[in-house]
Amino acid sequence: MKPISIEGLGCRCNPDPGPAPMLQWVNIAKLVVDTSYQRNITPRSRTNIARIAANFRWAYFAPVVISPIEQDRFAIIDGQHRTTAAALCGHDSVPCQIVIAGETEQAAAFKAINANRTPVTTGDLFVAAKAAGEIWAVELDYICSCADVRLSNQGPPSDKSSFVTTRAVMALRLCLKRYGRDTLITALQSVTQTSNIDPGLLNPRMIKALCEVIDRTPEWRDSGLALLDAFDHIDLAAIQRRVQRDASLSEQTERLCQAIQSALCFQMMPLAAE
């Protein structure tokens, strides 16, 4: 835990903040949407609303930003989707932050709220999911520790061990789901525990290609040090450079698979002969 700090952020700012907001529960029937600037409910929006509703908890619910208008109603500035999800769950009221703003300022507030959000990366979501004990994140953390891999926003390692850093959280999660724990660990180790150790190789395409090749031939995965010894004689960085030079983006993962498969077949021939 750490306190809020403004150290290093420069001079204090003194803008006019306008009237202070009020916080209170408001009946959903009194909330309306200004369609002149608010987004319509699209198929993608419906999917998002359904996801919010399926996992609805007040702990996950940020107050809806609204402003009073005529006829004892309130215009929603921010929170149309989560309000709709609350209604879908049978709630008739939601917690709101009430601000005093005219029509043009309501639109300006919508723009400011949505434009000034600090982006949350997949790495940030992984760290939060791990802290929340979500199974996929806990398992992915274990896999990374087995393979000496560290996600870029986890901070420095607590010991002197050598970790290879990657930002490819989504690729790791997808490969875990598709190929399983053992294949993903082996794929990562083929970079981190061989002469190929290089953070630039732990990118989504290379991770997927390594998993695909190893998954196609389980006996390679299960050969232990023999596979890592084989990778010691394969220059993955050179393969990656060649594929990036010669193949289009859509072809690169498959071309990586082909090149790695070919190189491994040659290096693993003595093992097959035994």
PDB file of C-alpha atoms in Angstrom:
ATOM      1  CA  MET A   1       0.000   0.000   0.000  1.00  0.00           C
ATOM      2  CA  LYS A   2       1.164   3.544  -0.682  1.00  0.00           C
ATOM      3  CA  PRO A   3      -0.406   6.982  -0.240  1.00  0.00           C
ATOM      4  CA  ILE A   4      -1.368   9.359  -3.049  1.00  0.00           C
ATOM      5  CA  SER A   5       1.611  11.552  -3.904  1.00  0.00           C
ATOM      6  CA  ILE A   6       1.987  14.614  -6.155  1.00  0.00           C
ATOM      7  CA  GLU A   7       5.762  14.571  -5.894  1.00  0.00           C
ATOM      8  CA  GLY A   8       7.431  15.090  -9.262  1.00  0.00           C
ATOM      9  CA  LEU A   9       4.233  16.233 -10.990  1.00  0.00           C
ATOM     10  CA  GLY A  10       5.242  19.883 -11.303  1.00  0.00           C
ATOM     11  CA  CYS A  11       3.434  22.985 -10.083  1.00  0.00           C
ATOM     12  CA  ARG A  12       0.070  22.759  -8.363  1.00  0.00           C
ATOM     13  CA  CYS A  13      -2.919  23.387 -10.641  1.00  0.00           C
ATOM     14  CA  ASN A  14      -5.699  25.797  -9.670  1.00  0.00           C
ATOM     15  CA  PRO A  15      -8.490  25.535 -12.279  1.00  0.00           C
ATOM     16  CA  ASP A  16     -12.091  26.490 -11.499  1.00  0.00           C
ATOM     17  CA  PRO A  17     -13.645  23.094 -10.622  1.00  0.00           C
ATOM     18  CA  GLY A  18     -17.254  24.305 -10.864  1.00  0.00           C
ATOM     19  CA  PRO A  19     -19.989  23.309  -8.376  1.00  0.00           C
ATOM     20  CA  ALA A  20     -19.147  20.348  -6.169  1.00  0.00           C
ATOM     21  CA  PRO A  21     -20.975  17.138  -7.145  1.00  0.00           C
ATOM     22  CA  MET A  22     -23.513  15.381  -4.935  1.00  0.00           C
ATOM     23  CA  LEU A  23     -23.634  11.632  -4.365  1.00  0.00           C
ATOM     24  CA  GLN A  24     -26.959   9.825  -3.988  1.00  0.00           C
ATOM     25  CA  TRP A  25     -29.008   6.868  -5.192  1.00  0.00           C
ATOM     26  CA  VAL A  26     -31.336   7.750  -8.080  1.00  0.00           C
ATOM     27  CA  ASN A  27     -34.234   5.761  -9.529  1.00  0.00           C
ATOM     28  CA  ILE A  28     -33.331   4.374 -12.964  1.00  0.00           C
ATOM     29  CA  ALA A  29     -36.723   5.479 -14.300  1.00  0.00           C
ATOM     30  CA  LYS A  30     -35.578   9.096 -13.892  1.00  0.00           C
ATOM     31  CA  LEU A  31     -32.418   8.624 -15.974  1.00  0.00           C
ATOM     32  CA  VAL A  32     -32.403   9.448 -19.697  1.00  0.00           C
ATOM     33  CA  VAL A  33     -29.826   9.423 -22.503  1.00  0.00           C
ATOM     34  CA  ASP A  34     -29.109  12.422 -24.753  1.00  0.00           C
ATOM     35  CA  THR A  35     -28.810  10.807 -28.179  1.00  0.00           C
ATOM     36  CA  SER A  36     -27.229  13.927 -29.681  1.00  0.00           C
ATOM     37  CA  TYR A  37     -23.841  12.842 -28.288  1.00  0.00           C
ATOM     38  CA  GLN A  38     -24.303   9.558 -26.409  1.00  0.00           C
ATOM     39  CA  ARG A  39     -23.576   6.280 -28.162  1.00  0.00           C
ATOM     40  CA  ASN A  40     -26.390   4.030 -29.356  1.00  0.00           C
ATOM     41  CA  ILE A  41     -26.766   0.504 -27.986  1.00  0.00           C
ATOM     42  CA  THR A  42     -25.033  -1.619 -30.636  1.00  0.00           C
ATOM     43  CA  PRO A  43     -24.621  -5.421 -30.820  1.00  0.00           C
ATOM     44  CA  ARG A  44     -21.194  -4.958 -29.232  1.00  0.00           C
ATOM     45  CA  SER A  45     -22.770  -2.812 -26.502  1.00  0.00           C
ATOM     46  CA  ARG A  46     -25.344  -5.516 -25.817  1.00  0.00           C
ATOM     47  CA  THR A  47     -22.547  -8.041 -25.373  1.00  0.00           C
ATOM     48  CA  ASN A  48     -20.807  -5.702 -22.933  1.00  0.00           C
ATOM     49  CA  ILE A  49     -24.032  -5.083 -20.996  1.00  0.00           C
ATOM     50  CA  ALA A  50     -24.681  -8.828 -20.775  1.00  0.00           C
ATOM     51  CA  ARG A  51     -21.137  -9.371 -19.466  1.00  0.00           C
ATOM     52  CA  ILE A  52     -21.569  -6.662 -16.810  1.00  0.00           C
ATOM     53  CA  ALA A  53     -24.925  -8.118 -15.770  1.00  0.00           C
ATOM     54  CA  ALA A  54     -23.601 -11.683 -15.585  1.00  0.00           C
ATOM     55  CA  ASN A  55     -20.904 -10.598 -13.125  1.00  0.00           C
ATOM     56  CA  PHE A  56     -22.837  -7.798 -11.406  1.00  0.00           C
ATOM     57  CA  ARG A  57     -21.615  -6.708  -7.992  1.00  0.00           C
ATOM     58  CA  TRP A  58     -21.874  -3.273  -6.409  1.00  0.00           C
ATOM     59  CA  ALA A  59     -18.156  -3.468  -5.639  1.00  0.00           C
ATOM     60  CA  TYR A  60     -17.547  -3.374  -9.411  1.00  0.00           C
ATOM     61  CA  PHE A  61     -20.004  -0.526 -10.046  1.00  0.00           C
ATOM     62  CA  ALA A  62     -18.677   3.018 -10.449  1.00  0.00           C
ATOM     63  CA  PRO A  63     -21.197   5.800  -9.696  1.00  0.00           C
ATOM     64  CA  VAL A  64     -23.101   6.980 -12.763  1.00  0.00           C
ATOM     65  CA  VAL A  65     -22.355  10.604 -13.674  1.00  0.00           C
ATOM     66  CA  ILE A  66     -25.611  12.483 -14.274  1.00  0.00           C
ATOM     67  CA  SER A  67     -26.916  16.041 -14.512  1.00  0.00           C
ATOM     68  CA  PRO A  68     -30.407  17.344 -13.612  1.00  0.00           C
ATOM     69  CA  ILE A  69     -32.684  18.387 -16.482  1.00  0.00           C
ATOM     70  CA  GLU A  70     -36.358  19.342 -16.775  1.00  0.00           C
ATOM     71  CA  GLN A  71     -39.308  17.287 -15.480  1.00  0.00           C
ATOM     72  CA  ASP A  72     -37.408  15.904 -12.487  1.00  0.00           C
ATOM     73  CA  ARG A  73     -35.170  13.812 -14.726  1.00  0.00           C
ATOM     74  CA  PHE A  74     -31.418  13.391 -15.073  1.00  0.00           C
ATOM     75  CA  ALA A  75     -29.290  13.097 -18.196  1.00  0.00           C
ATOM     76  CA  ILE A  76     -26.690  10.345 -18.038  1.00  0.00           C
ATOM     77  CA  ILE A  77     -23.232  11.716 -18.843  1.00  0.00           C
ATOM     78  CA  ASP A  78     -21.273   8.528 -18.113  1.00  0.00           C
ATOM     79  CA  GLY A  79     -22.623   5.103 -17.206  1.00  0.00           C
ATOM     80  CA  GLN A  80     -25.333   4.213 -19.750  1.00  0.00           C
ATOM     81  CA  HIS A  81     -24.144   0.609 -20.105  1.00  0.00           C
ATOM     82  CA  ARG A  82     -23.677  -0.188 -16.424  1.00  0.00           C
ATOM     83  CA  THR A  83     -27.045   1.423 -15.614  1.00  0.00           C
ATOM     84  CA  THR A  84     -28.696  -0.771 -18.246  1.00  0.00           C
ATOM     85  CA  ALA A  85     -26.937  -3.817 -16.758  1.00  0.00           C
ATOM     86  CA  ALA A  86     -28.221  -2.889 -13.289  1.00  0.00           C
ATOM     87  CA  ALA A  87     -31.768  -2.670 -14.672  1.00  0.00           C
ATOM     88  CA  LEU A  88     -31.261  -6.054 -16.357  1.00  0.00           C
ATOM     89  CA  CYS A  89     -30.407  -7.486 -12.932  1.00  0.00           C
ATOM     90  CA  GLY A  90     -33.651  -6.113 -11.472  1.00  0.00           C
ATOM     91  CA  HIS A  91     -32.257  -3.097  -9.614  1.00  0.00           C
ATOM     92  CA  ASP A  92     -34.456   0.013  -9.692  1.00  0.00           C
ATOM     93  CA  SER A  93     -31.870   2.529  -8.417  1.00  0.00           C
ATOM     94  CA  VAL A  94     -28.154   3.138  -8.928  1.00  0.00           C
ATOM     95  CA  PRO A  95     -25.548   5.227  -7.076  1.00  0.00           C
ATOM     96  CA  CYS A  96     -24.936   8.485  -8.927  1.00  0.00           C
ATOM     97  CA  GLN A  97     -22.624  11.471  -8.946  1.00  0.00           C
ATOM     98  CA  ILE A  98     -24.822  14.481  -9.704  1.00  0.00           C
ATOM     99  CA  VAL A  99     -23.115  17.433 -11.392  1.00  0.00           C
ATOM    100  CA  ILE A 100     -24.614  20.752 -12.413  1.00  0.00           C
ATOM    101  CA  ALA A 101     -24.035  21.234 -16.142  1.00  0.00           C
ATOM    102  CA  GLY A 102     -25.874  22.681 -19.131  1.00  0.00           C
ATOM    103  CA  GLU A 103     -26.424  20.709 -22.331  1.00  0.00           C
ATOM    104  CA  THR A 104     -23.136  21.688 -23.983  1.00  0.00           C
ATOM    105  CA  GLU A 105     -21.170  21.123 -20.779  1.00  0.00           C
ATOM    106  CA  GLN A 106     -22.756  17.688 -20.406  1.00  0.00           C
ATOM    107  CA  ALA A 107     -21.382  16.736 -23.819  1.00  0.00           C
ATOM    108  CA  ALA A 108     -18.009  18.255 -22.892  1.00  0.00           C
ATOM    109  CA  ALA A 109     -18.019  16.238 -19.658  1.00  0.00           C
ATOM    110  CA  PHE A 110     -18.773  13.024 -21.593  1.00  0.00           C
ATOM    111  CA  LYS A 111     -15.815  13.751 -23.873  1.00  0.00           C
ATOM    112  CA  ALA A 112     -13.480  14.622 -20.979  1.00  0.00           C
ATOM    113  CA  ILE A 113     -14.399  11.554 -18.913  1.00  0.00           C
ATOM    114  CA  ASN A 114     -13.940   9.140 -21.815  1.00  0.00           C
ATOM    115  CA  ALA A 115     -10.897  10.814 -23.385  1.00  0.00           C
ATOM    116  CA  ASN A 116      -8.877  11.331 -20.206  1.00  0.00           C
ATOM    117  CA  ARG A 117      -9.026   7.806 -18.826  1.00  0.00           C
ATOM    118  CA  THR A 118      -5.606   6.274 -18.195  1.00  0.00           C
ATOM    119  CA  PRO A 119      -5.458   3.197 -20.451  1.00  0.00           C
ATOM    120  CA  VAL A 120      -5.391  -0.141 -18.622  1.00  0.00           C
ATOM    121  CA  THR A 121      -3.028  -2.614 -20.283  1.00  0.00           C
ATOM    122  CA  THR A 122      -3.464  -6.373 -20.448  1.00  0.00           C
ATOM    123  CA  GLY A 123      -0.506  -6.536 -18.076  1.00  0.00           C
ATOM    124  CA  ASP A 124      -2.360  -4.358 -15.559  1.00  0.00           C
ATOM    125  CA  LEU A 125      -5.395  -6.624 -15.843  1.00  0.00           C
ATOM    126  CA  PHE A 126      -3.201  -9.703 -15.312  1.00  0.00           C
ATOM    127  CA  VAL A 127      -1.727  -8.254 -12.104  1.00  0.00           C
ATOM    128  CA  ALA A 128      -5.225  -7.416 -10.815  1.00  0.00           C
ATOM    129  CA  ALA A 129      -6.557 -10.850 -11.808  1.00  0.00           C
ATOM    130  CA  LYS A 130      -3.683 -12.551  -9.996  1.00  0.00           C
ATOM    131  CA  ALA A 131      -4.315 -10.474  -6.867  1.00  0.00           C
ATOM    132  CA  ALA A 132      -8.001 -11.449  -7.088  1.00  0.00           C
ATOM    133  CA  GLY A 133      -7.028 -15.126  -7.273  1.00  0.00           C
ATOM    134  CA  GLU A 134      -8.448 -15.757 -10.753  1.00  0.00           C
ATOM    135  CA  ILE A 135      -7.400 -19.254 -11.823  1.00  0.00           C
ATOM    136  CA  TRP A 136      -5.985 -18.342 -15.250  1.00  0.00           C
ATOM    137  CA  ALA A 137      -3.809 -15.577 -13.810  1.00  0.00           C
ATOM    138  CA  VAL A 138      -2.489 -17.689 -10.933  1.00  0.00           C
ATOM    139  CA  GLU A 139      -1.640 -20.512 -13.353  1.00  0.00           C
ATOM    140  CA  LEU A 140       0.001 -18.117 -15.814  1.00  0.00           C
ATOM    141  CA  ASP A 141       2.098 -16.655 -12.999  1.00  0.00           C
ATOM    142  CA  TYR A 142       3.250 -20.172 -12.078  1.00  0.00           C
ATOM    143  CA  ILE A 143       4.111 -20.936 -15.711  1.00  0.00           C
ATOM    144  CA  CYS A 144       6.132 -17.742 -16.040  1.00  0.00           C
ATOM    145  CA  SER A 145       8.054 -18.475 -12.840  1.00  0.00           C
ATOM    146  CA  CYS A 146       8.889 -21.987 -14.115  1.00  0.00           C
ATOM    147  CA  ALA A 147      10.260 -20.506 -17.341  1.00  0.00           C
ATOM    148  CA  ASP A 148      12.091 -17.501 -15.836  1.00  0.00           C
ATOM    149  CA  VAL A 149       9.687 -15.108 -17.538  1.00  0.00           C
ATOM    150  CA  ARG A 150       8.462 -11.866 -16.032  1.00  0.00           C
ATOM    151  CA  LEU A 151       5.677  -9.649 -17.302  1.00  0.00           C
ATOM    152  CA  SER A 152       6.890  -6.129 -17.965  1.00  0.00           C
ATOM    153  CA  ASN A 153       4.708  -4.326 -15.408  1.00  0.00           C
ATOM    154  CA  GLN A 154       5.332  -6.685 -12.487  1.00  0.00           C
ATOM    155  CA  GLY A 155       8.318  -4.663 -11.302  1.00  0.00           C
ATOM    156  CA  PRO A 156      11.858  -5.940 -10.732  1.00  0.00           C
ATOM    157  CA  PRO A 157      12.352  -9.483  -9.421  1.00  0.00           C
ATOM    158  CA  SER A 158      12.839  -9.764  -5.680  1.00  0.00           C
ATOM    159  CA  ASP A 159      16.036 -11.792  -6.051  1.00  0.00           C
ATOM    160  CA  LYS A 160      19.058 -11.855  -8.347  1.00  0.00           C
ATOM    161  CA  SER A 161      17.609 -14.434 -10.724  1.00  0.00           C
ATOM    162  CA  SER A 162      17.683 -13.811 -14.440  1.00  0.00           C
ATOM    163  CA  PHE A 163      14.228 -13.128 -15.850  1.00  0.00           C
ATOM    164  CA  VAL A 164      13.272 -12.465 -19.460  1.00  0.00           C
ATOM    165  CA  THR A 165      10.594  -9.804 -19.766  1.00  0.00           C
ATOM    166  CA  THR A 166       7.568  -9.850 -22.070  1.00  0.00           C
ATOM    167  CA  ARG A 167       4.393  -7.835 -22.587  1.00  0.00           C
ATOM    168  CA  ALA A 168       2.582 -10.653 -24.414  1.00  0.00           C
ATOM    169  CA  VAL A 169      -0.007 -11.401 -21.726  1.00  0.00           C
ATOM    170  CA  MET A 170      -2.851 -12.060 -24.154  1.00  0.00           C
ATOM    171  CA  ALA A 171      -0.746 -14.422 -26.268  1.00  0.00           C
ATOM    172  CA  LEU A 172       0.347 -16.304 -23.150  1.00  0.00           C
ATOM    173  CA  ARG A 173      -3.237 -16.637 -21.958  1.00  0.00           C
ATOM    174  CA  LEU A 174      -4.484 -17.831 -25.349  1.00  0.00           C
ATOM    175  CA  CYS A 175      -1.638 -20.344 -25.668  1.00  0.00           C
ATOM    176  CA  LEU A 176      -2.303 -21.643 -22.160  1.00  0.00           C
ATOM    177  CA  LYS A 177      -5.941 -22.245 -23.086  1.00  0.00           C
ATOM    178  CA  ARG A 178      -5.143 -23.859 -26.442  1.00  0.00           C
ATOM    179  CA  TYR A 179      -1.959 -25.830 -25.764  1.00  0.00           C
ATOM    180  CA  GLY A 180      -1.896 -26.367 -21.992  1.00  0.00           C
ATOM    181  CA  ARG A 181       0.573 -25.736 -19.212  1.00  0.00           C
ATOM    182  CA  ASP A 182       3.376 -28.153 -20.165  1.00  0.00           C
ATOM    183  CA  THR A 183       3.601 -27.046 -23.783  1.00  0.00           C
ATOM    184  CA  LEU A 184       3.620 -23.350 -22.843  1.00  0.00           C
ATOM    185  CA  ILE A 185       6.331 -23.827 -20.207  1.00  0.00           C
ATOM    186  CA  THR A 186       8.499 -25.741 -22.677  1.00  0.00           C
ATOM    187  CA  ALA A 187       7.955 -23.127 -25.392  1.00  0.00           C
ATOM    188  CA  LEU A 188       9.059 -20.331 -23.059  1.00  0.00           C
ATOM    189  CA  GLN A 189      12.023 -22.335 -21.794  1.00  0.00           C
ATOM    190  CA  SER A 190      13.197 -22.838 -25.374  1.00  0.00           C
ATOM    191  CA  VAL A 191      13.989 -19.117 -25.284  1.00  0.00           C
ATOM    192  CA  THR A 192      14.851 -18.399 -21.654  1.00  0.00           C
ATOM    193  CA  GLN A 193      16.902 -21.511 -20.875  1.00  0.00           C
ATOM    194  CA  THR A 194      18.880 -21.808 -24.111  1.00  0.00           C
ATOM    195  CA  SER A 195      21.315 -19.722 -26.119  1.00  0.00           C
ATOM    196  CA  ASN A 196      18.278 -17.926 -27.572  1.00  0.00           C
ATOM    197  CA  ILE A 197      17.661 -15.908 -24.410  1.00  0.00           C
ATOM    198  CA  ASP A 198      16.430 -12.567 -25.742  1.00  0.00           C
ATOM    199  CA  PRO A 199      13.377 -10.524 -24.665  1.00  0.00           C
ATOM    200  CA  GLY A 200      12.721  -9.691 -28.318  1.00  0.00           C
ATOM    201  CA  LEU A 201      11.821 -13.322 -28.990  1.00  0.00           C
ATOM    202  CA  LEU A 202       8.991 -13.449 -26.457  1.00  0.00           C
ATOM    203  CA  ASN A 203       6.501 -11.777 -28.763  1.00  0.00           C
ATOM    204  CA  PRO A 204       3.014 -13.128 -29.605  1.00  0.00           C
ATOM    205  CA  ARG A 205       3.953 -14.657 -32.976  1.00  0.00           C
ATOM    206  CA  MET A 206       7.053 -16.447 -31.705  1.00  0.00           C
ATOM    207  CA  ILE A 207       5.311 -17.721 -28.571  1.00  0.00           C
ATOM    208  CA  LYS A 208       2.416 -19.096 -30.621  1.00  0.00           C
ATOM    209  CA  ALA A 209       4.745 -20.646 -33.209  1.00  0.00           C
ATOM    210  CA  LEU A 210       6.861 -22.379 -30.559  1.00  0.00           C
ATOM    211  CA  CYS A 211       3.746 -23.727 -28.828  1.00  0.00           C
ATOM    212  CA  GLU A 212       2.312 -24.977 -32.125  1.00  0.00           C
ATOM    213  CA  VAL A 213       5.513 -26.793 -33.121  1.00  0.00           C
ATOM    214  CA  ILE A 214       5.994 -28.388 -29.704  1.00  0.00           C
ATOM    215  CA  ASP A 215       2.316 -29.354 -29.487  1.00  0.00           C
ATOM    216  CA  ARG A 216       2.494 -31.117 -32.866  1.00  0.00           C
ATOM    217  CA  THR A 217       5.237 -33.434 -31.585  1.00  0.00           C
ATOM    218  CA  PRO A 218       4.626 -34.244 -27.892  1.00  0.00           C
ATOM    219  CA  GLU A 219       7.689 -36.506 -27.725  1.00  0.00           C
ATOM    220  CA  TRP A 220       9.872 -33.440 -28.275  1.00  0.00           C
ATOM    221  CA  ARG A 221       8.159 -31.654 -25.407  1.00  0.00           C
ATOM    222  CA  ASP A 222       8.616 -34.684 -23.178  1.00  0.00           C
ATOM    223  CA  SER A 223      12.286 -35.200 -24.083  1.00  0.00           C
ATOM    224  CA  GLY A 224      13.411 -32.737 -21.396  1.00  0.00           C
ATOM    225  CA  LEU A 225      16.931 -31.394 -21.763  1.00  0.00           C
ATOM    226  CA  ALA A 226      17.311 -32.957 -25.213  1.00  0.00           C
ATOM    227  CA  LEU A 227      14.867 -30.424 -26.645  1.00  0.00           C
ATOM    228  CA  LEU A 228      16.586 -27.495 -24.929  1.00  0.00           C
ATOM    229  CA  ASP A 229      19.946 -28.772 -26.189  1.00  0.00           C
ATOM    230  CA  ALA A 230      18.490 -28.808 -29.696  1.00  0.00           C
ATOM    231  CA  PHE A 231      17.327 -25.209 -29.329  1.00  0.00           C
ATOM    232  CA  ASP A 232      20.876 -24.279 -28.272  1.00  0.00           C
ATOM    233  CA  HIS A 233      21.841 -25.032 -31.879  1.00  0.00           C
ATOM    234  CA  ILE A 234      18.946 -23.118 -33.447  1.00  0.00           C
ATOM    235  CA  ASP A 235      19.159 -19.361 -33.951  1.00  0.00           C
ATOM    236  CA  LEU A 236      15.577 -18.259 -33.326  1.00  0.00           C
ATOM    237  CA  ALA A 237      16.478 -14.581 -33.754  1.00  0.00           C
ATOM    238  CA  ALA A 238      17.851 -15.283 -37.243  1.00  0.00           C
ATOM    239  CA  ILE A 239      14.726 -17.260 -38.125  1.00  0.00           C
ATOM    240  CA  GLN A 240      12.555 -14.390 -36.902  1.00  0.00           C
ATOM    241  CA  ARG A 241      14.493 -11.803 -38.924  1.00  0.00           C
ATOM    242  CA  ARG A 242      14.236 -13.924 -42.067  1.00  0.00           C
ATOM    243  CA  VAL A 243      10.506 -14.461 -41.676  1.00  0.00           C
ATOM    244  CA  GLN A 244       9.869 -10.776 -40.939  1.00  0.00           C
ATOM    245  CA  ARG A 245      11.794  -9.883 -44.090  1.00  0.00           C
ATOM    246  CA  ASP A 246      10.203 -12.411 -46.427  1.00  0.00           C
ATOM    247  CA  ALA A 247       6.625 -12.933 -45.198  1.00  0.00           C
ATOM    248  CA  SER A 248       3.580 -10.710 -44.808  1.00  0.00           C
ATOM    249  CA  LEU A 249       2.228 -10.121 -41.302  1.00  0.00           C
ATOM    250  CA  SER A 250      -0.621 -12.576 -41.852  1.00  0.00           C
ATOM    251  CA  GLU A 251       1.827 -15.300 -42.915  1.00  0.00           C
ATOM    252  CA  GLN A 252       4.518 -14.825 -40.293  1.00  0.00           C
ATOM    253  CA  THR A 253       3.253 -17.150 -37.555  1.00  0.00           C
ATOM    254  CA  GLU A 254       2.848 -20.090 -39.947  1.00  0.00           C
ATOM    255  CA  ARG A 255       6.204 -19.369 -41.583  1.00  0.00           C
ATOM    256  CA  LEU A 256       7.830 -19.312 -38.146  1.00  0.00           C
ATOM    257  CA  CYS A 257       6.223 -22.686 -37.417  1.00  0.00           C
ATOM    258  CA  GLN A 258       7.594 -24.149 -40.636  1.00  0.00           C
ATOM    259  CA  ALA A 259      11.118 -22.832 -40.079  1.00  0.00           C
ATOM    260  CA  ILE A 260      11.286 -23.931 -36.433  1.00  0.00           C
ATOM    261  CA  GLN A 261       9.811 -27.351 -37.272  1.00  0.00           C
ATOM    262  CA  SER A 262      12.415 -27.877 -39.987  1.00  0.00           C
ATOM    263  CA  ALA A 263      15.302 -26.829 -37.738  1.00  0.00           C
ATOM    264  CA  LEU A 264      14.097 -29.033 -34.892  1.00  0.00           C
ATOM    265  CA  CYS A 265      13.642 -32.056 -37.147  1.00  0.00           C
ATOM    266  CA  PHE A 266      17.303 -31.788 -38.099  1.00  0.00           C
ATOM    267  CA  GLN A 267      18.518 -31.271 -34.520  1.00  0.00           C
ATOM    268  CA  MET A 268      16.301 -33.981 -33.020  1.00  0.00           C
ATOM    269  CA  MET A 269      17.177 -36.703 -35.571  1.00  0.00           C
ATOM    270  CA  PRO A 270      19.731 -38.355 -33.244  1.00  0.00           C
ATOM    271  CA  LEU A 271      17.037 -38.612 -30.563  1.00  0.00           C
ATOM    272  CA  ALA A 272      14.590 -40.167 -33.027  1.00  0.00           C
ATOM    273  CA  ALA A 273      17.241 -42.671 -34.115  1.00  0.00           C
ATOM    274  CA  GLU A 274      17.642 -43.865 -30.534  1.00  0.00           C
TER     275      GLU A 274
END
